[in-house]
Amino acid sequence: MSDDVVAYRKMGSWRQRTSAHVAVVQAELDRIEMMGCLSECDKKLADKANQLLQGAREAADGWPPFRSGASARDRALATIHEAELILLKLTPAQEIGWTGPSVLAKGIQHLGQEDPRLKLLEEHLRENGNLLNAEGRHLAAGVLHAANHVEEIEIARVRNFRDILLLAFLALSVFTVLLVLSGYDNPKALADKLCFQPPAPTPQNPDATKYVCPVGGKPADGDNVLLVASLGAAAAALAGATSIRHIRGSAVPYMVPMSLLILRIPIGALSAILGLVLIHGEFIPGLSALDSGAQIAAWAVAFGIGQETLTRMLDKKGNLLLDNVRGSSRAADSPPPSTDWLIKPALRPGGPNGSRRGSAEAAVGRADTERAPGDGPAEPTRPA
């Protein structure tokens, strides 16, 4: 049994999908080679397609798995796309007919409605009864190549966004750790900014003290910074957990939603620390001093939750990039070009010309039935 089908030692759904895809493309390529209809020049193309498929296998077979990351996934996708392009060029003329609508559908998914190549392919299929002939083979190959390239760009954008999120997570985590360590090394540098000096004791408030820190009963030190950062991070994680209900599954092999969730942790910790520093500096009107360690902890939690304002904007950006990765299960953003001519022209009597006339008459009939009463006579329709 082929390793492509078994997917032996392939961890991850993208490896299994890649193996199955390679197996199908390889089987079709082998079938065409066994037919013995390839010229010497076409055999060179077939050899190159075999090399591309082997490259896709090597990308999916990377072991151990952590050594083959985003570059392996992109290499596998690109090599399979190029092998499919060569397969389209090698398909015998008697079998290529119904390949045209498939290429047109993929072009609609990934190319703009005004793409000239897509319009030419649509016109070619319209004039040939929905069938692709040998003359339109190179046109279809151009549309397929462009659509594949756009698909690779869409996925690359998601990967780049994921990489930016991970780099931001690492950088913000380092900053948080440095701030906590600075509290132990030099308490007066930062830890002292997280403590407050409330008003002196009064008959109405005899329990007031002269110095209040997050960790009660202790002077300003690194423990106060660590507590504030921990409370902010925990609050951010809790707020992020509520956003899980909005996470949608995606076939793109990059964990963008998970990256967005873990990014909240260092952002929440930094928000709590910097927010209390702003209160200590009387930057926020109406807040000059906090009366107890519980109030300081409560404000740390509030600032940790407040980071959702920023991360929700990042969530929207991530969802937008994921939605932009189009597949066969997702409709195009705008209505596709008119495909009324795709209604069984081969069943029309009278051969190819009769088929086209029949399709045109059917389109005129549909237009007449869809017109509202009182709209007046229909505009004359130019024959196909």
PDB file of N, CA and C in Angstrom, residues 206-273:
ATOM      1  N   PRO A 206     -10.183  55.406  61.145  1.00  0.00           N
ATOM      2  CA  PRO A 206      -8.999  55.194  61.992  1.00  0.00           C
ATOM      3  C   PRO A 206      -8.078  54.104  61.491  1.00  0.00           C
ATOM      4  N   ASP A 207      -8.531  53.231  60.559  1.00  0.00           N
ATOM      5  CA  ASP A 207      -7.707  52.115  60.081  1.00  0.00           C
ATOM      6  C   ASP A 207      -6.792  52.516  58.929  1.00  0.00           C
ATOM      7  N   ALA A 208      -6.878  53.740  58.485  1.00  0.00           N
ATOM      8  CA  ALA A 208      -6.034  54.156  57.372  1.00  0.00           C
ATOM      9  C   ALA A 208      -4.573  54.094  57.770  1.00  0.00           C
ATOM     10  N   THR A 209      -3.743  53.711  56.834  1.00  0.00           N
ATOM     11  CA  THR A 209      -2.305  53.611  57.083  1.00  0.00           C
ATOM     12  C   THR A 209      -1.566  54.609  56.209  1.00  0.00           C
ATOM     13  N   LYS A 210      -0.301  54.750  56.482  1.00  0.00           N
ATOM     14  CA  LYS A 210       0.482  55.725  55.745  1.00  0.00           C
ATOM     15  C   LYS A 210       1.011  55.170  54.419  1.00  0.00           C
ATOM     16  N   TYR A 211       1.034  53.858  54.265  1.00  0.00           N
ATOM     17  CA  TYR A 211       1.635  53.275  53.058  1.00  0.00           C
ATOM     18  C   TYR A 211       0.916  51.978  52.736  1.00  0.00           C
ATOM     19  N   VAL A 212       0.383  51.865  51.519  1.00  0.00           N
ATOM     20  CA  VAL A 212      -0.411  50.700  51.113  1.00  0.00           C
ATOM     21  C   VAL A 212       0.248  50.081  49.894  1.00  0.00           C
ATOM     22  N   CYS A 213       0.512  48.779  49.940  1.00  0.00           N
ATOM     23  CA  CYS A 213       1.097  48.035  48.818  1.00  0.00           C
ATOM     24  C   CYS A 213       0.168  46.883  48.431  1.00  0.00           C
ATOM     25  N   PRO A 214       0.304  46.349  47.212  1.00  0.00           N
ATOM     26  CA  PRO A 214      -0.534  45.207  46.823  1.00  0.00           C
ATOM     27  C   PRO A 214      -0.413  44.039  47.787  1.00  0.00           C
ATOM     28  N   VAL A 215       0.800  43.721  48.217  1.00  0.00           N
ATOM     29  CA  VAL A 215       1.018  42.684  49.213  1.00  0.00           C
ATOM     30  C   VAL A 215       1.021  43.367  50.574  1.00  0.00           C
ATOM     31  N   GLY A 216      -0.063  43.243  51.328  1.00  0.00           N
ATOM     32  CA  GLY A 216      -0.209  43.949  52.587  1.00  0.00           C
ATOM     33  C   GLY A 216       0.848  43.554  53.602  1.00  0.00           C
ATOM     34  N   GLY A 217       1.285  44.538  54.385  1.00  0.00           N
ATOM     35  CA  GLY A 217       2.239  44.276  55.452  1.00  0.00           C
ATOM     36  C   GLY A 217       3.666  44.128  54.995  1.00  0.00           C
ATOM     37  N   LYS A 218       3.938  44.383  53.707  1.00  0.00           N
ATOM     38  CA  LYS A 218       5.303  44.256  53.213  1.00  0.00           C
ATOM     39  C   LYS A 218       5.714  45.562  52.535  1.00  0.00           C
ATOM     40  N   PRO A 219       6.976  45.899  52.567  1.00  0.00           N
ATOM     41  CA  PRO A 219       7.428  47.097  51.858  1.00  0.00           C
ATOM     42  C   PRO A 219       7.419  46.866  50.352  1.00  0.00           C
ATOM     43  N   ALA A 220       7.655  47.936  49.630  1.00  0.00           N
ATOM     44  CA  ALA A 220       7.694  47.831  48.171  1.00  0.00           C
ATOM     45  C   ALA A 220       8.853  46.947  47.745  1.00  0.00           C
ATOM     46  N   ASP A 221       8.534  45.840  47.062  1.00  0.00           N
ATOM     47  CA  ASP A 221       9.568  44.933  46.561  1.00  0.00           C
ATOM     48  C   ASP A 221       9.025  44.205  45.338  1.00  0.00           C
ATOM     49  N   GLY A 222       9.800  43.241  44.863  1.00  0.00           N
ATOM     50  CA  GLY A 222       9.410  42.516  43.662  1.00  0.00           C
ATOM     51  C   GLY A 222       8.154  41.703  43.817  1.00  0.00           C
ATOM     52  N   ASP A 223       7.809  41.303  45.063  1.00  0.00           N
ATOM     53  CA  ASP A 223       6.581  40.527  45.259  1.00  0.00           C
ATOM     54  C   ASP A 223       5.356  41.329  44.841  1.00  0.00           C
ATOM     55  N   ASN A 224       5.375  42.626  45.066  1.00  0.00           N
ATOM     56  CA  ASN A 224       4.245  43.468  44.663  1.00  0.00           C
ATOM     57  C   ASN A 224       4.108  43.512  43.146  1.00  0.00           C
ATOM     58  N   VAL A 225       5.224  43.642  42.446  1.00  0.00           N
ATOM     59  CA  VAL A 225       5.176  43.650  40.972  1.00  0.00           C
ATOM     60  C   VAL A 225       4.696  42.306  40.452  1.00  0.00           C
ATOM     61  N   LEU A 226       5.179  41.220  41.051  1.00  0.00           N
ATOM     62  CA  LEU A 226       4.772  39.891  40.615  1.00  0.00           C
ATOM     63  C   LEU A 226       3.286  39.671  40.840  1.00  0.00           C
ATOM     64  N   LEU A 227       2.763  40.134  41.974  1.00  0.00           N
ATOM     65  CA  LEU A 227       1.335  39.953  42.251  1.00  0.00           C
ATOM     66  C   LEU A 227       0.487  40.737  41.257  1.00  0.00           C
ATOM     67  N   VAL A 228       0.852  41.987  40.996  1.00  0.00           N
ATOM     68  CA  VAL A 228       0.083  42.799  40.051  1.00  0.00           C
ATOM     69  C   VAL A 228       0.126  42.184  38.656  1.00  0.00           C
ATOM     70  N   ALA A 229       1.304  41.742  38.213  1.00  0.00           N
ATOM     71  CA  ALA A 229       1.416  41.124  36.886  1.00  0.00           C
ATOM     72  C   ALA A 229       0.606  39.834  36.813  1.00  0.00           C
ATOM     73  N   SER A 230       0.621  39.047  37.877  1.00  0.00           N
ATOM     74  CA  SER A 230      -0.130  37.787  37.886  1.00  0.00           C
ATOM     75  C   SER A 230      -1.625  38.046  37.836  1.00  0.00           C
ATOM     76  N   LEU A 231      -2.092  39.038  38.588  1.00  0.00           N
ATOM     77  CA  LEU A 231      -3.519  39.352  38.562  1.00  0.00           C
ATOM     78  C   LEU A 231      -3.947  39.860  37.188  1.00  0.00           C
ATOM     79  N   GLY A 232      -3.131  40.705  36.567  1.00  0.00           N
ATOM     80  CA  GLY A 232      -3.471  41.196  35.235  1.00  0.00           C
ATOM     81  C   GLY A 232      -3.485  40.089  34.197  1.00  0.00           C
ATOM     82  N   ALA A 233      -2.490  39.190  34.283  1.00  0.00           N
ATOM     83  CA  ALA A 233      -2.434  38.079  33.335  1.00  0.00           C
ATOM     84  C   ALA A 233      -3.612  37.132  33.529  1.00  0.00           C
ATOM     85  N   ALA A 234      -3.968  36.840  34.794  1.00  0.00           N
ATOM     86  CA  ALA A 234      -5.092  35.946  35.054  1.00  0.00           C
ATOM     87  C   ALA A 234      -6.404  36.559  34.576  1.00  0.00           C
ATOM     88  N   ALA A 235      -6.579  37.864  34.810  1.00  0.00           N
ATOM     89  CA  ALA A 235      -7.795  38.525  34.347  1.00  0.00           C
ATOM     90  C   ALA A 235      -7.883  38.522  32.826  1.00  0.00           C
ATOM     91  N   ALA A 236      -6.742  38.736  32.147  1.00  0.00           N
ATOM     92  CA  ALA A 236      -6.733  38.713  30.684  1.00  0.00           C
ATOM     93  C   ALA A 236      -7.045  37.321  30.156  1.00  0.00           C
ATOM     94  N   ALA A 237      -6.496  36.291  30.817  1.00  0.00           N
ATOM     95  CA  ALA A 237      -6.790  34.922  30.391  1.00  0.00           C
ATOM     96  C   ALA A 237      -8.262  34.594  30.571  1.00  0.00           C
ATOM     97  N   LEU A 238      -8.851  35.054  31.674  1.00  0.00           N
ATOM     98  CA  LEU A 238     -10.283  34.809  31.903  1.00  0.00           C
ATOM     99  C   LEU A 238     -11.130  35.536  30.867  1.00  0.00           C
ATOM    100  N   ALA A 239     -10.773  36.778  30.573  1.00  0.00           N
ATOM    101  CA  ALA A 239     -11.517  37.510  29.546  1.00  0.00           C
ATOM    102  C   ALA A 239     -11.348  36.860  28.176  1.00  0.00           C
ATOM    103  N   GLY A 240     -10.133  36.338  27.906  1.00  0.00           N
ATOM    104  CA  GLY A 240      -9.917  35.668  26.631  1.00  0.00           C
ATOM    105  C   GLY A 240     -10.689  34.370  26.513  1.00  0.00           C
ATOM    106  N   ALA A 241     -10.906  33.703  27.657  1.00  0.00           N
ATOM    107  CA  ALA A 241     -11.660  32.448  27.616  1.00  0.00           C
ATOM    108  C   ALA A 241     -13.092  32.672  27.149  1.00  0.00           C
ATOM    109  N   THR A 242     -13.634  33.855  27.461  1.00  0.00           N
ATOM    110  CA  THR A 242     -15.000  34.146  27.011  1.00  0.00           C
ATOM    111  C   THR A 242     -15.084  34.332  25.501  1.00  0.00           C
ATOM    112  N   SER A 243     -13.965  34.632  24.852  1.00  0.00           N
ATOM    113  CA  SER A 243     -13.972  34.828  23.399  1.00  0.00           C
ATOM    114  C   SER A 243     -13.838  33.510  22.643  1.00  0.00           C
ATOM    115  N   ILE A 244     -13.647  32.412  23.363  1.00  0.00           N
ATOM    116  CA  ILE A 244     -13.520  31.122  22.674  1.00  0.00           C
ATOM    117  C   ILE A 244     -14.793  30.775  21.922  1.00  0.00           C
ATOM    118  N   ARG A 245     -15.929  31.270  22.443  1.00  0.00           N
ATOM    119  CA  ARG A 245     -17.200  30.937  21.783  1.00  0.00           C
ATOM    120  C   ARG A 245     -17.274  31.519  20.374  1.00  0.00           C
ATOM    121  N   HIS A 246     -16.449  32.515  20.081  1.00  0.00           N
ATOM    122  CA  HIS A 246     -16.459  33.122  18.751  1.00  0.00           C
ATOM    123  C   HIS A 246     -15.448  32.469  17.808  1.00  0.00           C
ATOM    124  N   ILE A 247     -14.643  31.535  18.315  1.00  0.00           N
ATOM    125  CA  ILE A 247     -13.625  30.909  17.472  1.00  0.00           C
ATOM    126  C   ILE A 247     -14.290  29.939  16.507  1.00  0.00           C
ATOM    127  N   ARG A 248     -13.921  30.045  15.248  1.00  0.00           N
ATOM    128  CA  ARG A 248     -14.433  29.151  14.217  1.00  0.00           C
ATOM    129  C   ARG A 248     -13.315  28.252  13.704  1.00  0.00           C
ATOM    130  N   GLY A 249     -13.694  27.043  13.367  1.00  0.00           N
ATOM    131  CA  GLY A 249     -12.703  26.121  12.834  1.00  0.00           C
ATOM    132  C   GLY A 249     -12.185  26.583  11.478  1.00  0.00           C
ATOM    133  N   SER A 250     -10.946  26.243  11.200  1.00  0.00           N
ATOM    134  CA  SER A 250     -10.337  26.628   9.936  1.00  0.00           C
ATOM    135  C   SER A 250      -9.425  25.516   9.468  1.00  0.00           C
ATOM    136  N   ALA A 251      -9.437  25.285   8.163  1.00  0.00           N
ATOM    137  CA  ALA A 251      -8.561  24.261   7.590  1.00  0.00           C
ATOM    138  C   ALA A 251      -7.149  24.779   7.359  1.00  0.00           C
ATOM    139  N   VAL A 252      -6.922  26.067   7.573  1.00  0.00           N
ATOM    140  CA  VAL A 252      -5.581  26.632   7.404  1.00  0.00           C
ATOM    141  C   VAL A 252      -4.684  26.100   8.514  1.00  0.00           C
ATOM    142  N   PRO A 253      -3.525  25.534   8.180  1.00  0.00           N
ATOM    143  CA  PRO A 253      -2.687  24.889   9.201  1.00  0.00           C
ATOM    144  C   PRO A 253      -1.874  25.864  10.037  1.00  0.00           C
ATOM    145  N   TYR A 254      -2.488  26.930  10.517  1.00  0.00           N
ATOM    146  CA  TYR A 254      -1.806  27.884  11.379  1.00  0.00           C
ATOM    147  C   TYR A 254      -2.752  28.258  12.508  1.00  0.00           C
ATOM    148  N   MET A 255      -2.275  28.153  13.752  1.00  0.00           N
ATOM    149  CA  MET A 255      -3.132  28.335  14.914  1.00  0.00           C
ATOM    150  C   MET A 255      -3.265  29.820  15.258  1.00  0.00           C
ATOM    151  N   VAL A 256      -3.941  30.561  14.405  1.00  0.00           N
ATOM    152  CA  VAL A 256      -4.127  31.987  14.641  1.00  0.00           C
ATOM    153  C   VAL A 256      -5.004  32.240  15.868  1.00  0.00           C
ATOM    154  N   PRO A 257      -6.163  31.559  16.031  1.00  0.00           N
ATOM    155  CA  PRO A 257      -6.965  31.814  17.240  1.00  0.00           C
ATOM    156  C   PRO A 257      -6.207  31.506  18.530  1.00  0.00           C
ATOM    157  N   MET A 258      -5.425  30.432  18.560  1.00  0.00           N
ATOM    158  CA  MET A 258      -4.652  30.111  19.755  1.00  0.00           C
ATOM    159  C   MET A 258      -3.573  31.158  20.017  1.00  0.00           C
ATOM    160  N   SER A 259      -2.950  31.661  18.966  1.00  0.00           N
ATOM    161  CA  SER A 259      -1.946  32.710  19.136  1.00  0.00           C
ATOM    162  C   SER A 259      -2.563  33.976  19.700  1.00  0.00           C
ATOM    163  N   LEU A 260      -3.784  34.288  19.271  1.00  0.00           N
ATOM    164  CA  LEU A 260      -4.465  35.455  19.805  1.00  0.00           C
ATOM    165  C   LEU A 260      -4.811  35.280  21.276  1.00  0.00           C
ATOM    166  N   LEU A 261      -5.129  34.066  21.677  1.00  0.00           N
ATOM    167  CA  LEU A 261      -5.474  33.820  23.078  1.00  0.00           C
ATOM    168  C   LEU A 261      -4.257  33.971  23.988  1.00  0.00           C
ATOM    169  N   ILE A 262      -3.142  33.368  23.617  1.00  0.00           N
ATOM    170  CA  ILE A 262      -1.971  33.434  24.490  1.00  0.00           C
ATOM    171  C   ILE A 262      -1.348  34.831  24.491  1.00  0.00           C
ATOM    172  N   LEU A 263      -1.583  35.627  23.440  1.00  0.00           N
ATOM    173  CA  LEU A 263      -1.047  36.984  23.418  1.00  0.00           C
ATOM    174  C   LEU A 263      -1.687  37.847  24.503  1.00  0.00           C
ATOM    175  N   ARG A 264      -2.906  37.496  24.902  1.00  0.00           N
ATOM    176  CA  ARG A 264      -3.595  38.277  25.930  1.00  0.00           C
ATOM    177  C   ARG A 264      -2.864  38.224  27.280  1.00  0.00           C
ATOM    178  N   ILE A 265      -2.140  37.156  27.550  1.00  0.00           N
ATOM    179  CA  ILE A 265      -1.537  36.983  28.883  1.00  0.00           C
ATOM    180  C   ILE A 265      -0.486  38.055  29.170  1.00  0.00           C
ATOM    181  N   PRO A 266       0.548  38.216  28.341  1.00  0.00           N
ATOM    182  CA  PRO A 266       1.514  39.287  28.652  1.00  0.00           C
ATOM    183  C   PRO A 266       0.916  40.679  28.505  1.00  0.00           C
ATOM    184  N   ILE A 267      -0.061  40.851  27.589  1.00  0.00           N
ATOM    185  CA  ILE A 267      -0.689  42.169  27.466  1.00  0.00           C
ATOM    186  C   ILE A 267      -1.442  42.517  28.747  1.00  0.00           C
ATOM    187  N   GLY A 268      -2.139  41.535  29.323  1.00  0.00           N
ATOM    188  CA  GLY A 268      -2.853  41.785  30.571  1.00  0.00           C
ATOM    189  C   GLY A 268      -1.913  42.112  31.719  1.00  0.00           C
ATOM    190  N   ALA A 269      -0.786  41.408  31.800  1.00  0.00           N
ATOM    191  CA  ALA A 269       0.177  41.685  32.867  1.00  0.00           C
ATOM    192  C   ALA A 269       0.753  43.096  32.739  1.00  0.00           C
ATOM    193  N   LEU A 270       1.151  43.477  31.518  1.00  0.00           N
ATOM    194  CA  LEU A 270       1.694  44.819  31.323  1.00  0.00           C
ATOM    195  C   LEU A 270       0.635  45.891  31.546  1.00  0.00           C
ATOM    196  N   SER A 271      -0.604  45.616  31.140  1.00  0.00           N
ATOM    197  CA  SER A 271      -1.678  46.594  31.340  1.00  0.00           C
ATOM    198  C   SER A 271      -1.895  46.853  32.820  1.00  0.00           C
ATOM    199  N   ALA A 272      -1.854  45.807  33.648  1.00  0.00           N
ATOM    200  CA  ALA A 272      -2.054  45.990  35.091  1.00  0.00           C
ATOM    201  C   ALA A 272      -0.922  46.810  35.700  1.00  0.00           C
ATOM    202  N   ILE A 273       0.314  46.493  35.329  1.00  0.00           N
ATOM    203  CA  ILE A 273       1.457  47.223  35.898  1.00  0.00           C
ATOM    204  C   ILE A 273       1.433  48.686  35.472  1.00  0.00           C
TER     205      ILE A 273
END
